[in-house]
JSON list of C-alpha atoms in Angstrom, two decimals:
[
{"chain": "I", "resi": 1, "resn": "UNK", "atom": "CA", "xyz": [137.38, 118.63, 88.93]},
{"chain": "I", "resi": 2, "resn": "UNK", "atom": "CA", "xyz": [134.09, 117.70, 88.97]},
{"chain": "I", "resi": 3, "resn": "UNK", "atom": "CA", "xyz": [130.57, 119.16, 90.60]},
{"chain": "I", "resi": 4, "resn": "UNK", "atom": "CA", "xyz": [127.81, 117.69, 91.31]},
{"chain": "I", "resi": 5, "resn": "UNK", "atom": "CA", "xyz": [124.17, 118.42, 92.07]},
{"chain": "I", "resi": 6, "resn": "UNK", "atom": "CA", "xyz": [122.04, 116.49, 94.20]},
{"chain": "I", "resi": 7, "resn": "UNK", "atom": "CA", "xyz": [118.64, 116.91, 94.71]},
{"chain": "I", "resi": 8, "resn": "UNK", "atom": "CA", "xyz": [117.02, 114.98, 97.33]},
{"chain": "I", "resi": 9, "resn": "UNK", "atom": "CA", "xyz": [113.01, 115.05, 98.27]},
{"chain": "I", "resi": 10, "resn": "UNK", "atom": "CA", "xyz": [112.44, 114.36, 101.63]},
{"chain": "I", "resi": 11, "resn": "UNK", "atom": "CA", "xyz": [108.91, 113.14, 103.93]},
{"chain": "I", "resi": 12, "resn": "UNK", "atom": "CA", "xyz": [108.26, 116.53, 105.42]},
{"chain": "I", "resi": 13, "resn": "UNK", "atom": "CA", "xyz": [107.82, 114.18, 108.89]},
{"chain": "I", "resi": 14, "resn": "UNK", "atom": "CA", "xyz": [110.85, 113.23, 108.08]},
{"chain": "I", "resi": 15, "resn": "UNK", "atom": "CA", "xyz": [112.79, 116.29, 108.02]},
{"chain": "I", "resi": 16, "resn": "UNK", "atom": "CA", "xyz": [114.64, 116.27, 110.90]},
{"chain": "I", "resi": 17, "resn": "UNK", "atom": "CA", "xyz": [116.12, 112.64, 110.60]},
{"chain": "I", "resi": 18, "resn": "UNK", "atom": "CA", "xyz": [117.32, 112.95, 107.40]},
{"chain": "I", "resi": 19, "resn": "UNK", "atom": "CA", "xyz": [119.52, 116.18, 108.15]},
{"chain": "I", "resi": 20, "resn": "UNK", "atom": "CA", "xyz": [120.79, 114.50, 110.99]},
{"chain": "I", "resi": 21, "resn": "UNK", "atom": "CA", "xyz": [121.65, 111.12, 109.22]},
{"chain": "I", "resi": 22, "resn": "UNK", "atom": "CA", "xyz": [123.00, 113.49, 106.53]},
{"chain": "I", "resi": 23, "resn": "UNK", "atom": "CA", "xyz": [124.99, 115.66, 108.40]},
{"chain": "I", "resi": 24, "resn": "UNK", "atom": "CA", "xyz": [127.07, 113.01, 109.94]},
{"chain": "I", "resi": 25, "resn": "UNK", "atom": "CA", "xyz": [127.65, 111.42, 106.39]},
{"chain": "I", "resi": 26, "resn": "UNK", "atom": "CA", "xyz": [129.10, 115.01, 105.50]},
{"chain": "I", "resi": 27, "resn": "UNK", "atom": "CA", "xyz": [131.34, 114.18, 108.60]},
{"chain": "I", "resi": 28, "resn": "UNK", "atom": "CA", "xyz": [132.49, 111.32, 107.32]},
{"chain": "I", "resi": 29, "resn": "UNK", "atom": "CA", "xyz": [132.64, 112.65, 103.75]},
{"chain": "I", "resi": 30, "resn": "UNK", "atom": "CA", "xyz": [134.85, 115.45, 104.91]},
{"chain": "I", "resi": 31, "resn": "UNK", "atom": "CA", "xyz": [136.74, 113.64, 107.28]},
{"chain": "I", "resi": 32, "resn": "UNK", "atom": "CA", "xyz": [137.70, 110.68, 105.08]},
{"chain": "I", "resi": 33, "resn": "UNK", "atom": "CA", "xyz": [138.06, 111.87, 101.70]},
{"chain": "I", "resi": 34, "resn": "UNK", "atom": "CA", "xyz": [140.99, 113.84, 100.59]},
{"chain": "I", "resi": 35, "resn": "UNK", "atom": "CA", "xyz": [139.34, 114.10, 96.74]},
{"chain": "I", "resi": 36, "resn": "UNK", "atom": "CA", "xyz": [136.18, 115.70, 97.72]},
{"chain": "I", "resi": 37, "resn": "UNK", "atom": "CA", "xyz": [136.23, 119.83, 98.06]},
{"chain": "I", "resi": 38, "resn": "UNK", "atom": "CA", "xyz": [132.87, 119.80, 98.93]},
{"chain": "I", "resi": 39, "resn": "UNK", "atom": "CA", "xyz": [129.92, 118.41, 100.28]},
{"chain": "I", "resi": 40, "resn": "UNK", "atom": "CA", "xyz": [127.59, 120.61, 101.81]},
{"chain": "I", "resi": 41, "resn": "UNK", "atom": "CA", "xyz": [123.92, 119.89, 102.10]},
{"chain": "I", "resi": 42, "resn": "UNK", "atom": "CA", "xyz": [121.76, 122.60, 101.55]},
{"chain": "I", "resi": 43, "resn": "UNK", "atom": "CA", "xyz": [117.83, 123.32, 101.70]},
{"chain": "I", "resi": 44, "resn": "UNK", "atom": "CA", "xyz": [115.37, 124.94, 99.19]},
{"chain": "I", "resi": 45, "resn": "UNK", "atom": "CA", "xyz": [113.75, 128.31, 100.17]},
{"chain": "I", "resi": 46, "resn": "UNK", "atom": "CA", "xyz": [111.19, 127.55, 97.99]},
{"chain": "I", "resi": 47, "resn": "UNK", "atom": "CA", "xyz": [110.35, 124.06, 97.51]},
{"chain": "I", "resi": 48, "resn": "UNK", "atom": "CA", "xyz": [109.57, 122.76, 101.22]},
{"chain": "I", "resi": 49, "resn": "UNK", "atom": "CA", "xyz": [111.07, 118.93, 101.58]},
{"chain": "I", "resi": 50, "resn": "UNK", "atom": "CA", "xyz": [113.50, 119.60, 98.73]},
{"chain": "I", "resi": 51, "resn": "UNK", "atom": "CA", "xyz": [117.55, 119.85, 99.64]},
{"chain": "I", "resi": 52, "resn": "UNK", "atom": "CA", "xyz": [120.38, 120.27, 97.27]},
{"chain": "I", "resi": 53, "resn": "UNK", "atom": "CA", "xyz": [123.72, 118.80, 98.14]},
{"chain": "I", "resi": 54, "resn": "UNK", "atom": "CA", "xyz": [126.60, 120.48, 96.41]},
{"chain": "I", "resi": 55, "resn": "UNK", "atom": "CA", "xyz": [129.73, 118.61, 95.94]},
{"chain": "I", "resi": 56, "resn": "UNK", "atom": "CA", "xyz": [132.88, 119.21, 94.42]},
{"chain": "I", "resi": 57, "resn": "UNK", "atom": "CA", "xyz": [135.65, 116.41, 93.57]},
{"chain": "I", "resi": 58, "resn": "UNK", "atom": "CA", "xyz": [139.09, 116.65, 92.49]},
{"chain": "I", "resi": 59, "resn": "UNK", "atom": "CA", "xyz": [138.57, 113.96, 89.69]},
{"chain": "I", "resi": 60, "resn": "UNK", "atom": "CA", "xyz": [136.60, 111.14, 88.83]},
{"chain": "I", "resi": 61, "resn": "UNK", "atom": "CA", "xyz": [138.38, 108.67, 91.09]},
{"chain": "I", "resi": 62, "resn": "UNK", "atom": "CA", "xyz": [137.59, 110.72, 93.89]},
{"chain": "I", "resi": 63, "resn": "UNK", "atom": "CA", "xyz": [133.77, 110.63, 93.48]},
{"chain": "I", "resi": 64, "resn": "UNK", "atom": "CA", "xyz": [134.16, 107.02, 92.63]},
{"chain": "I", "resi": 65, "resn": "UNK", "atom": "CA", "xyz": [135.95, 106.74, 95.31]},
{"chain": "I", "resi": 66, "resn": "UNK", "atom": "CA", "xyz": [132.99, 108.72, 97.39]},
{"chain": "I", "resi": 67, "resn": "UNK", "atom": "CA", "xyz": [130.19, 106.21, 96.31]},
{"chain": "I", "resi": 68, "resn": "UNK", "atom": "CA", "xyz": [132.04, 103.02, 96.86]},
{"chain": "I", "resi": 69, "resn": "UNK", "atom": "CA", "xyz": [132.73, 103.69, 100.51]},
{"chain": "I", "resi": 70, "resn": "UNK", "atom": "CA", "xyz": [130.75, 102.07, 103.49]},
{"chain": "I", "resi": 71, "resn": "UNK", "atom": "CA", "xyz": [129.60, 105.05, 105.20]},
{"chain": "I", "resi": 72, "resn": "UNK", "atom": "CA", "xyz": [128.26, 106.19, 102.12]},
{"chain": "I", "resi": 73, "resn": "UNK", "atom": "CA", "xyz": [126.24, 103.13, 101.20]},
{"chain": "I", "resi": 74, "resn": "UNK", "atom": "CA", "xyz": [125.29, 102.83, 105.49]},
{"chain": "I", "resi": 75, "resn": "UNK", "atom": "CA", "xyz": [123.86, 106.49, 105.06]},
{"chain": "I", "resi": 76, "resn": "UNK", "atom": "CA", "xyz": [121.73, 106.06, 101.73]},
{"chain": "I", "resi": 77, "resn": "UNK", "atom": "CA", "xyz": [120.22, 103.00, 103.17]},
{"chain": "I", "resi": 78, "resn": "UNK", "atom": "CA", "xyz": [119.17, 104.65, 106.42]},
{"chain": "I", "resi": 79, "resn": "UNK", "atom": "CA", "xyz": [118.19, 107.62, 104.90]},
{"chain": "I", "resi": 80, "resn": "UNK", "atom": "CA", "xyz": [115.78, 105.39, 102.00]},
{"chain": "I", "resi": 81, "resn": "UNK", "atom": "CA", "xyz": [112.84, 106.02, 104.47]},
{"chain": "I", "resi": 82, "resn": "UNK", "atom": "CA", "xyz": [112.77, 109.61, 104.27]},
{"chain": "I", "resi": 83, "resn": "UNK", "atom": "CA", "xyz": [112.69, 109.98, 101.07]},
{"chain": "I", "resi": 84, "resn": "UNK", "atom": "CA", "xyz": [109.37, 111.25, 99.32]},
{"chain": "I", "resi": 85, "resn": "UNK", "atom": "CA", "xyz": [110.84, 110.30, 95.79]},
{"chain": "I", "resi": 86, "resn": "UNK", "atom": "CA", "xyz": [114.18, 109.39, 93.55]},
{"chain": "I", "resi": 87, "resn": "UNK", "atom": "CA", "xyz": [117.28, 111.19, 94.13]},
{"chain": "I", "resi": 88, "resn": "UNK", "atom": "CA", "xyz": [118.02, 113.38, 90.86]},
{"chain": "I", "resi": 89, "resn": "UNK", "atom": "CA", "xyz": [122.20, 113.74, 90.52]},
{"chain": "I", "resi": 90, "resn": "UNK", "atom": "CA", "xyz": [123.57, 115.85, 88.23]},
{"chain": "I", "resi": 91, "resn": "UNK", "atom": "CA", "xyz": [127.10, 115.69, 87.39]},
{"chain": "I", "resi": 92, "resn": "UNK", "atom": "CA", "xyz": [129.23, 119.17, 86.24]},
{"chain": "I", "resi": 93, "resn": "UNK", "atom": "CA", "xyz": [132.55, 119.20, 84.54]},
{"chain": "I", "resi": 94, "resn": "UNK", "atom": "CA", "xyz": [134.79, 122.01, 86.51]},
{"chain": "I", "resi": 95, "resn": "UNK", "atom": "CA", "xyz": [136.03, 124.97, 84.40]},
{"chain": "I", "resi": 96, "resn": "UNK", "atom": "CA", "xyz": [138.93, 126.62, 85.52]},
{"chain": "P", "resi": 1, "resn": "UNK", "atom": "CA", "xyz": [125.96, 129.58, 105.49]},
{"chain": "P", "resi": 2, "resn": "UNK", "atom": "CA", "xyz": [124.19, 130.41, 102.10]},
{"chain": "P", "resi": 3, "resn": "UNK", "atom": "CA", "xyz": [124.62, 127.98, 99.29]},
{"chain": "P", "resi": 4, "resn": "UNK", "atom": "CA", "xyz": [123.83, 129.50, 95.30]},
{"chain": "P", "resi": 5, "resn": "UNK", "atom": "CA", "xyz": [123.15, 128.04, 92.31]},
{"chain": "P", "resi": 6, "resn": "UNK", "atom": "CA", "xyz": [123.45, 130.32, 89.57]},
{"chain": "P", "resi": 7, "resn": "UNK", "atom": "CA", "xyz": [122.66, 128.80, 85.86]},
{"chain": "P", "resi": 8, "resn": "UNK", "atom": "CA", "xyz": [124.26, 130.76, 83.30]},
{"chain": "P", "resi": 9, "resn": "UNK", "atom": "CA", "xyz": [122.83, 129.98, 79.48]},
{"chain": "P", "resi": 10, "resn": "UNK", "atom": "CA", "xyz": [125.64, 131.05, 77.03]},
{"chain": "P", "resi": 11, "resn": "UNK", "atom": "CA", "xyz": [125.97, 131.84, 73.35]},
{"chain": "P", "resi": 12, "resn": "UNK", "atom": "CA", "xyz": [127.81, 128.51, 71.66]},
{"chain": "P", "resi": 13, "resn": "UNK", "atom": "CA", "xyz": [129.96, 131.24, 69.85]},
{"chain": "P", "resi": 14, "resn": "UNK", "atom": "CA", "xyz": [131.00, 133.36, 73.01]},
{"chain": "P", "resi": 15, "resn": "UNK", "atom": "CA", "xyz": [132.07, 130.09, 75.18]},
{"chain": "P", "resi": 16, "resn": "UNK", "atom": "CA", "xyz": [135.70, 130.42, 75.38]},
{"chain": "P", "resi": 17, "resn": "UNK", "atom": "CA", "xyz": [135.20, 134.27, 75.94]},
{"chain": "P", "resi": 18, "resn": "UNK", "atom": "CA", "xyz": [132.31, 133.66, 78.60]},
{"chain": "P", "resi": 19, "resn": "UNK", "atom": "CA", "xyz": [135.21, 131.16, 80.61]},
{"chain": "P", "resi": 20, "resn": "UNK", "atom": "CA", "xyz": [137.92, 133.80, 80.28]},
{"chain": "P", "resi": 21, "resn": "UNK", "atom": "CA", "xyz": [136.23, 136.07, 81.76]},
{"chain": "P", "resi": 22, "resn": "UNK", "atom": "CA", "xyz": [134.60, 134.03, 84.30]},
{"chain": "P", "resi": 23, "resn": "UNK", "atom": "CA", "xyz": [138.11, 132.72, 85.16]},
{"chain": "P", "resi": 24, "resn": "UNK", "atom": "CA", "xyz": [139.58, 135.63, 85.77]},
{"chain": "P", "resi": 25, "resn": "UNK", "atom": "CA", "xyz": [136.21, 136.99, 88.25]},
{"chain": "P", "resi": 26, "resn": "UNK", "atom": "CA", "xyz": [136.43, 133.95, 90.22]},
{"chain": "P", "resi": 27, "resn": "UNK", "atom": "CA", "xyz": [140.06, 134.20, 90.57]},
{"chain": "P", "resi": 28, "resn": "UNK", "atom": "CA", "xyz": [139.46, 138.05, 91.90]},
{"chain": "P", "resi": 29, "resn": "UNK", "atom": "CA", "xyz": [136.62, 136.19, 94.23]},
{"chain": "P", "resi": 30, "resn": "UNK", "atom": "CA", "xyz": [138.88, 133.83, 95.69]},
{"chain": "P", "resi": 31, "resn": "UNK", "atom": "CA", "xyz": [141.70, 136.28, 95.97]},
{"chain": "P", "resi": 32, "resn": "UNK", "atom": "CA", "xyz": [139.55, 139.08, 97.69]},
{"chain": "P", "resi": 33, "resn": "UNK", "atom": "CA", "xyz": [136.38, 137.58, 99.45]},
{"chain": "P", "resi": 34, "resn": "UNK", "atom": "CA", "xyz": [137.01, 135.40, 102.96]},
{"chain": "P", "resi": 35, "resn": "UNK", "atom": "CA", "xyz": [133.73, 134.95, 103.65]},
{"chain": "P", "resi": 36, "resn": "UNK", "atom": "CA", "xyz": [132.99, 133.51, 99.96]},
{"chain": "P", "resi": 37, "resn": "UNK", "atom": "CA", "xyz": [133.70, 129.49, 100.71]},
{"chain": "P", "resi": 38, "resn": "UNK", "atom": "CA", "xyz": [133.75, 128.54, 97.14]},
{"chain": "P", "resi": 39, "resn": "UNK", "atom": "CA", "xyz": [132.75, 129.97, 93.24]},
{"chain": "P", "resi": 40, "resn": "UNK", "atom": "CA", "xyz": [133.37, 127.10, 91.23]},
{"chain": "P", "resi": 41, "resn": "UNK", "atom": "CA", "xyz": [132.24, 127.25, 87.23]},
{"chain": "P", "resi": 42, "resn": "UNK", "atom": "CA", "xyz": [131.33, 124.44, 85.88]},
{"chain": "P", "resi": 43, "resn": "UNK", "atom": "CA", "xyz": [129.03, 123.32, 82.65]},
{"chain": "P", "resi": 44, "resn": "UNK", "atom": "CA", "xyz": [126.73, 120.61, 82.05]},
{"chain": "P", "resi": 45, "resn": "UNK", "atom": "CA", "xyz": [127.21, 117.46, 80.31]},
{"chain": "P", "resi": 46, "resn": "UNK", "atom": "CA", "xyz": [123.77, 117.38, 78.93]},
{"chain": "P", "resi": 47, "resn": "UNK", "atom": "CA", "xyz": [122.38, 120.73, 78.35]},
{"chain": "P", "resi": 48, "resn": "UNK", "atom": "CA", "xyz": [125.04, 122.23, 75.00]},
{"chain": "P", "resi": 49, "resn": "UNK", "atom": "CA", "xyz": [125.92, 125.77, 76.26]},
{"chain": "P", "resi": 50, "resn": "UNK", "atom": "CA", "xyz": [124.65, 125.61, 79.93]},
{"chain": "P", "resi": 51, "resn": "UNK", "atom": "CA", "xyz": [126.95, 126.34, 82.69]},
{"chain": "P", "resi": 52, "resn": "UNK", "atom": "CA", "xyz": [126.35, 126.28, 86.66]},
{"chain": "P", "resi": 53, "resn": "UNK", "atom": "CA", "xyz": [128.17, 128.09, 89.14]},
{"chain": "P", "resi": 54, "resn": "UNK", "atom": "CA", "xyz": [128.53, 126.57, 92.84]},
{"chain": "P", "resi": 55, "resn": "UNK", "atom": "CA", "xyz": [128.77, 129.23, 95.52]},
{"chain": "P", "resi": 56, "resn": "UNK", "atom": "CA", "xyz": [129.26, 128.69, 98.80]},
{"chain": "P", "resi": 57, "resn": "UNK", "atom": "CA", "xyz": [129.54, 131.62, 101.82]},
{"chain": "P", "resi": 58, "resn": "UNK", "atom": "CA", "xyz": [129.70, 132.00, 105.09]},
{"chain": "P", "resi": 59, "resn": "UNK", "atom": "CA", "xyz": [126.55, 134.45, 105.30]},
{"chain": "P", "resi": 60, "resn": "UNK", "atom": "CA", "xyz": [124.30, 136.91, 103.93]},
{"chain": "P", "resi": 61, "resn": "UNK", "atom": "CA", "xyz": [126.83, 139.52, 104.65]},
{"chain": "P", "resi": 62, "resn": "UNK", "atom": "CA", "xyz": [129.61, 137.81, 102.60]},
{"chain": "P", "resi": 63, "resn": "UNK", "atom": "CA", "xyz": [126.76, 137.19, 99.59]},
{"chain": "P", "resi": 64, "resn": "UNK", "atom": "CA", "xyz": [125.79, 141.19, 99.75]},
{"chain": "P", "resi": 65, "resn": "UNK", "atom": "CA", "xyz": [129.58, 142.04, 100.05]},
{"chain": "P", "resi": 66, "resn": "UNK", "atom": "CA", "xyz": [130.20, 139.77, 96.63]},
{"chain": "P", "resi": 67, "resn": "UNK", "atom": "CA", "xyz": [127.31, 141.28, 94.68]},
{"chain": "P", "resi": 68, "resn": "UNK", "atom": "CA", "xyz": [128.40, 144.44, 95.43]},
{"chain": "P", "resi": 69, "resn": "UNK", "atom": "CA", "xyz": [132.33, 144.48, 94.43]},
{"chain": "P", "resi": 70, "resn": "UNK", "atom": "CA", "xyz": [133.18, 145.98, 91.43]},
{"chain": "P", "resi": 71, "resn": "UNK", "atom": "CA", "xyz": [135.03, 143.80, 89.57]},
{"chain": "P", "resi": 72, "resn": "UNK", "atom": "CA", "xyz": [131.61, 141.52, 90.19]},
{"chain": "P", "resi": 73, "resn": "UNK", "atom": "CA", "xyz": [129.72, 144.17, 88.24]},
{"chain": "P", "resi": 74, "resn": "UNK", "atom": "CA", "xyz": [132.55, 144.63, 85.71]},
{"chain": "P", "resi": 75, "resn": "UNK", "atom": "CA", "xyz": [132.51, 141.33, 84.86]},
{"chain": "P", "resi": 76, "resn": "UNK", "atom": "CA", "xyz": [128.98, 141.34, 84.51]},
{"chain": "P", "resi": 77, "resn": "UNK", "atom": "CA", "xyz": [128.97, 143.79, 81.99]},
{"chain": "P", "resi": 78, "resn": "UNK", "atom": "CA", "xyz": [131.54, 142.03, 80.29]},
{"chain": "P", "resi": 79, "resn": "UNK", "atom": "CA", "xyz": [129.73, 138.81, 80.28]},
{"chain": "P", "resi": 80, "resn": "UNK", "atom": "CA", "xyz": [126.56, 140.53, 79.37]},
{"chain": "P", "resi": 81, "resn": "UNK", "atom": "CA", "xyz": [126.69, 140.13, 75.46]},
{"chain": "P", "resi": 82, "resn": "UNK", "atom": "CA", "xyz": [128.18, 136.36, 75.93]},
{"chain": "P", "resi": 83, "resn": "UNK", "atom": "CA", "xyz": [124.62, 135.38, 77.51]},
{"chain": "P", "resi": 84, "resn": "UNK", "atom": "CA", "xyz": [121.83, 133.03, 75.81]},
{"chain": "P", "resi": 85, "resn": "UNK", "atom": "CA", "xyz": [119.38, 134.08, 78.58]},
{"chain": "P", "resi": 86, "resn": "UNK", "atom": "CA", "xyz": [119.01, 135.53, 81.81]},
{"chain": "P", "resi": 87, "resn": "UNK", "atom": "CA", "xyz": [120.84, 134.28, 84.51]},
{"chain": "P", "resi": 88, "resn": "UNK", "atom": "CA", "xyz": [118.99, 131.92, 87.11]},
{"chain": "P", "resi": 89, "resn": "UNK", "atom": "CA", "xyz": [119.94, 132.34, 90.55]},
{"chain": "P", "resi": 90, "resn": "UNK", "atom": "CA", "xyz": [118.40, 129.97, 93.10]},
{"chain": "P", "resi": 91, "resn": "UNK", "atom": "CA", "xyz": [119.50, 130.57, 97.13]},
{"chain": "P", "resi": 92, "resn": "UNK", "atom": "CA", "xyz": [119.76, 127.75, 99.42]},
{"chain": "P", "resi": 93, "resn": "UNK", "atom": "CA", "xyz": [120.30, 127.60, 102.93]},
{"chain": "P", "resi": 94, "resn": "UNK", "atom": "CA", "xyz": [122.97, 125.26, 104.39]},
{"chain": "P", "resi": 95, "resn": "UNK", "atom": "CA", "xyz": [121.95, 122.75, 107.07]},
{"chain": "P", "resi": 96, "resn": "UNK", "atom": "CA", "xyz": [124.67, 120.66, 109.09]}
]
């Protein structure tokens, strides 16, 4: 399996848009993708605008898989606008 | 829900000890804790010796419950002398 970490900075005006336009990618995500375990966006208690998405796929086809589909390249251009910098993804090997 | 990150700095010596006996708490975690979601290990491909755990629960009852099993604080213990550093726990708060 493999994790990954995803931390996203969003426009603090934007807020609200981008968890919308995220949570209906997670929709999709979950709805539509047999390899992925997890995808669950998250928020910082500490760093205002900053959100963590942690994800979990069976293997690397699966997350390949995950980026190549249409939703998820529909979502990242919608959500472009919101952003107050570059995404920073961090990919995990699973143990155990 | 209640999303963790925990980052876990290990000895490059006591790796294969540190993953037994992580294995076998998150096995116990899975086994015994429906409101934990997911406890996934997993280690970094950059940073030699650096491991990240992805947690995942249904609320700050289920997180208090975990913390406070024993085989939780057993395994800490037995992790204890494995450890590079102290553990870094960051909280996040799920949206969607």
């Amino acid at each position: 399996m493999i994790g990954v970490v995803a931390v996203l900075k969003v426009q603090p005006e934007k807020a609200e848009e981008f968890e919308a336009i995220f949570t209906g990618l997670a929709a999709q995500v979950r709805a539509n993708e047999p390899g992925n375990l997890m995808y669950q966006l998250t928020k910082s208690r500490t760093e205002a605008g900053t959100y963590k998405v942690l994800e979990l796929y069976k293997d690397a086809d699966a997350l390949k898989a995950h980026g190549g589909t249409d939703y998820f390249k529909a979502a990242g251009a919608k959500m472009g606008p919101c952003m107050a910098g570059r995404p920073e993804i961090e990919y995990l090997d699973a143990v155990g």
